[in-house]
mmCIF file of C-alpha atoms in Angstrom:
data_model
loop_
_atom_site.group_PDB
_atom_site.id
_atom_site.type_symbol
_atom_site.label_atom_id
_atom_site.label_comp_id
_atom_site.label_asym_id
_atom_site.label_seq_id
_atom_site.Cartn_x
_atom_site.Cartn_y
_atom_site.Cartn_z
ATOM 1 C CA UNK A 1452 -19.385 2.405 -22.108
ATOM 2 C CA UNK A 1453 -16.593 4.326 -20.450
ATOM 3 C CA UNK A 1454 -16.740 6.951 -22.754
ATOM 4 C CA UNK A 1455 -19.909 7.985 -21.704
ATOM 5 C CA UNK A 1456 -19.574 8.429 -18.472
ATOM 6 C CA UNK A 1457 -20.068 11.856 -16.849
ATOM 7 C CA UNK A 1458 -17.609 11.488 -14.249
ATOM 8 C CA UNK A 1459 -19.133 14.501 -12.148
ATOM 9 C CA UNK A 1460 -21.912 12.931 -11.973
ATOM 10 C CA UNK A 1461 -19.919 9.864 -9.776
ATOM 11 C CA UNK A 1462 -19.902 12.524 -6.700
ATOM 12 C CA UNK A 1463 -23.763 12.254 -6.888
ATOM 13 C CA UNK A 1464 -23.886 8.495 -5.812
ATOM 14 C CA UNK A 1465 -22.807 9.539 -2.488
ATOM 15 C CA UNK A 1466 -25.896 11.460 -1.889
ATOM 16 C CA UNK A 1467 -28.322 8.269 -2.219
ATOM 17 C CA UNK A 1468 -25.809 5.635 -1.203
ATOM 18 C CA UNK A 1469 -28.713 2.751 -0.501
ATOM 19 C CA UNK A 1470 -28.160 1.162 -4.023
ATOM 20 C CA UNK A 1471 -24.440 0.552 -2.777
ATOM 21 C CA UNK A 1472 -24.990 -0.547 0.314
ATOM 22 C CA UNK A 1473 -27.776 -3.011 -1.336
ATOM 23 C CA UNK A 1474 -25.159 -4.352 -3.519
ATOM 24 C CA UNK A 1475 -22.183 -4.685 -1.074
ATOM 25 C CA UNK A 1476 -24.806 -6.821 1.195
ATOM 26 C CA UNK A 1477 -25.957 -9.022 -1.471
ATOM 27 C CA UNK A 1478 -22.502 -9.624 -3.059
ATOM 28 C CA UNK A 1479 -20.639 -9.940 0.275
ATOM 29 C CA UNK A 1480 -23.172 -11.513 3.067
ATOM 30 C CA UNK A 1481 -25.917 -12.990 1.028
ATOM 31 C CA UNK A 1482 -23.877 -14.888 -2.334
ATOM 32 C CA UNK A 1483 -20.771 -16.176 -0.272
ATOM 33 C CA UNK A 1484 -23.099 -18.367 1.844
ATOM 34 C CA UNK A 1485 -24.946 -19.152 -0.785
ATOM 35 C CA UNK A 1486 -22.573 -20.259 -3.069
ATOM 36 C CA UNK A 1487 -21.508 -22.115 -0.153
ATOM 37 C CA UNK A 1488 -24.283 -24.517 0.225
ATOM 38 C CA UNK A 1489 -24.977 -24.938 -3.058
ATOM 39 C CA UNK A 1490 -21.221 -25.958 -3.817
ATOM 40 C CA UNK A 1491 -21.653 -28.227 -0.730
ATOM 41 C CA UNK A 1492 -24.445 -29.762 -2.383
ATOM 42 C CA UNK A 1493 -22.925 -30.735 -5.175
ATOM 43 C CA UNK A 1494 -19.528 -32.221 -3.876
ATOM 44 C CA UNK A 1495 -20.021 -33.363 -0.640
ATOM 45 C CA UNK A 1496 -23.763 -35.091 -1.901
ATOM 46 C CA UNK A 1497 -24.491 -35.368 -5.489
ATOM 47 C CA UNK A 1498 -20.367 -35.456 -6.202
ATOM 48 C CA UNK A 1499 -19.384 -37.806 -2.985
ATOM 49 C CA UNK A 1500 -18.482 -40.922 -4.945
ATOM 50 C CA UNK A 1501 -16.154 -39.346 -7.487
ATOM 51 C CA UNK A 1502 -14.279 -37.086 -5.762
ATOM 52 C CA UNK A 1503 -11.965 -37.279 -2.573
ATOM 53 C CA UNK A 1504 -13.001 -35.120 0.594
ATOM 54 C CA UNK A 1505 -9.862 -33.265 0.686
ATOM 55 C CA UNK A 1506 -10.746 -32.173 -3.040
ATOM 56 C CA UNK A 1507 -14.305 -31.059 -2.187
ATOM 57 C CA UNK A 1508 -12.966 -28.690 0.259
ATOM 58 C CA UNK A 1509 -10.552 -27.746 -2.216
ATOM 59 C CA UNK A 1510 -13.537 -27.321 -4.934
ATOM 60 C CA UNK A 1511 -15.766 -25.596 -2.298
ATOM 61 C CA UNK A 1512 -13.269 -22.797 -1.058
ATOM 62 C CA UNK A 1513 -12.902 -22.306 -5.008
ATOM 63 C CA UNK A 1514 -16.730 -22.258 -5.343
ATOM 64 C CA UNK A 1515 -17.206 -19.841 -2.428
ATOM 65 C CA UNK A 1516 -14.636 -17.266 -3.782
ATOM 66 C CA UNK A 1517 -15.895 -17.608 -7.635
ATOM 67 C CA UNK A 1518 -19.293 -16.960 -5.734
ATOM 68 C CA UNK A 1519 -18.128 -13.729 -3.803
ATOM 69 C CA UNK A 1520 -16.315 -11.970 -6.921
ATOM 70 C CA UNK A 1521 -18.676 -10.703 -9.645
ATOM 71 C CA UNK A 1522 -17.372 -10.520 -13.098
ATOM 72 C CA UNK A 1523 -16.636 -7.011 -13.618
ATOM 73 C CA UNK A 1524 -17.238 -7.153 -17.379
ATOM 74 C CA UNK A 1525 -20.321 -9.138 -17.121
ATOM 75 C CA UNK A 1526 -21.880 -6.176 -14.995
ATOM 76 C CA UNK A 1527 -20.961 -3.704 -16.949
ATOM 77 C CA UNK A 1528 -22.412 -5.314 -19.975
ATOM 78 C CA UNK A 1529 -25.492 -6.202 -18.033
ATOM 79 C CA UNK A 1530 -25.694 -2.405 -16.760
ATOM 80 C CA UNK A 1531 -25.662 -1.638 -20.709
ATOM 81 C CA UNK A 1532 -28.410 -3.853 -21.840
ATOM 82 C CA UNK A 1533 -30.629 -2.758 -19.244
ATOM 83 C CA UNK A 1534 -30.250 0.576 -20.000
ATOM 84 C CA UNK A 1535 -28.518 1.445 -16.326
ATOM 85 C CA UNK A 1536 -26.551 4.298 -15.149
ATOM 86 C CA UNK A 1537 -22.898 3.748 -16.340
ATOM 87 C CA UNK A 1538 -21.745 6.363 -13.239
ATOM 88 C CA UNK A 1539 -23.542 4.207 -11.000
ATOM 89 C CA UNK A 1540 -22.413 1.230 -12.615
ATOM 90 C CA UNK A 1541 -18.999 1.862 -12.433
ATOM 91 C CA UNK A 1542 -18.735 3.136 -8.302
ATOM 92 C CA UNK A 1543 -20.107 -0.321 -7.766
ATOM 93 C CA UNK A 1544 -17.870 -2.337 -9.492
ATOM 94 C CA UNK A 1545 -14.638 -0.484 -8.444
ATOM 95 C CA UNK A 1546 -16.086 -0.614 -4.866
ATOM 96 C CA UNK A 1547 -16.397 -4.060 -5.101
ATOM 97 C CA UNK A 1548 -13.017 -4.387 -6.647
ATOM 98 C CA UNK A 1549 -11.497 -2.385 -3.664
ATOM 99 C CA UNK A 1550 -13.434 -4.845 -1.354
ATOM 100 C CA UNK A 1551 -11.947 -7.881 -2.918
ATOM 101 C CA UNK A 1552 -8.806 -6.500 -3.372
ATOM 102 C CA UNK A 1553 -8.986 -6.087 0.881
#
């Protein structure tokens, strides 16, 4: 998918940036929280008998951060199957890679 990537078209992006700033919001206000309390659904409620309390928390701040952190190759291969634009594709992931890296 690399490959065929017209790199010049990557300065383009910046001219409709709403499909970036869509993403960044979803992956960084709305699926952290989310992740949240559905993690603390399962291992302070369904969970609470088998595992300690310090654990949970343990479990949940792993949850939260699995939850914030897409899966670079996953949306690249998702971005492929769809039929999406790769330049697009890839200023999104490495933006969110930046962000995470931060």
């Amino acid at each position: 998918m690399m490959l065929k990537i017209d790199f010049n078209s990557v300065k383009d992006i910046g001219k409709n940036p709403k499909g970036l700033f869509i993403t960044w919001f979803v992956n960084w206000i709305i699926k952290p929280f989310t992740m949240y309390l559905i993690a603390s659904l399962f291992f302070f409620i369904i969970y609470k008998g088998f595992i300690s309390k310090e654990l949970a928390l343990e479990y949940l701040a792993g949850a939260v951060l699995l939850g914030a952190a897409p899966c670079t190759a996953m949306v690249f291969v998702w971005s492929k199957l769809t039929k999406g634009d790769s330049a697009y594709t890839l200023v999104q992931v490495a933006s969110n890679d930046l962000i995470n890296i931060l």
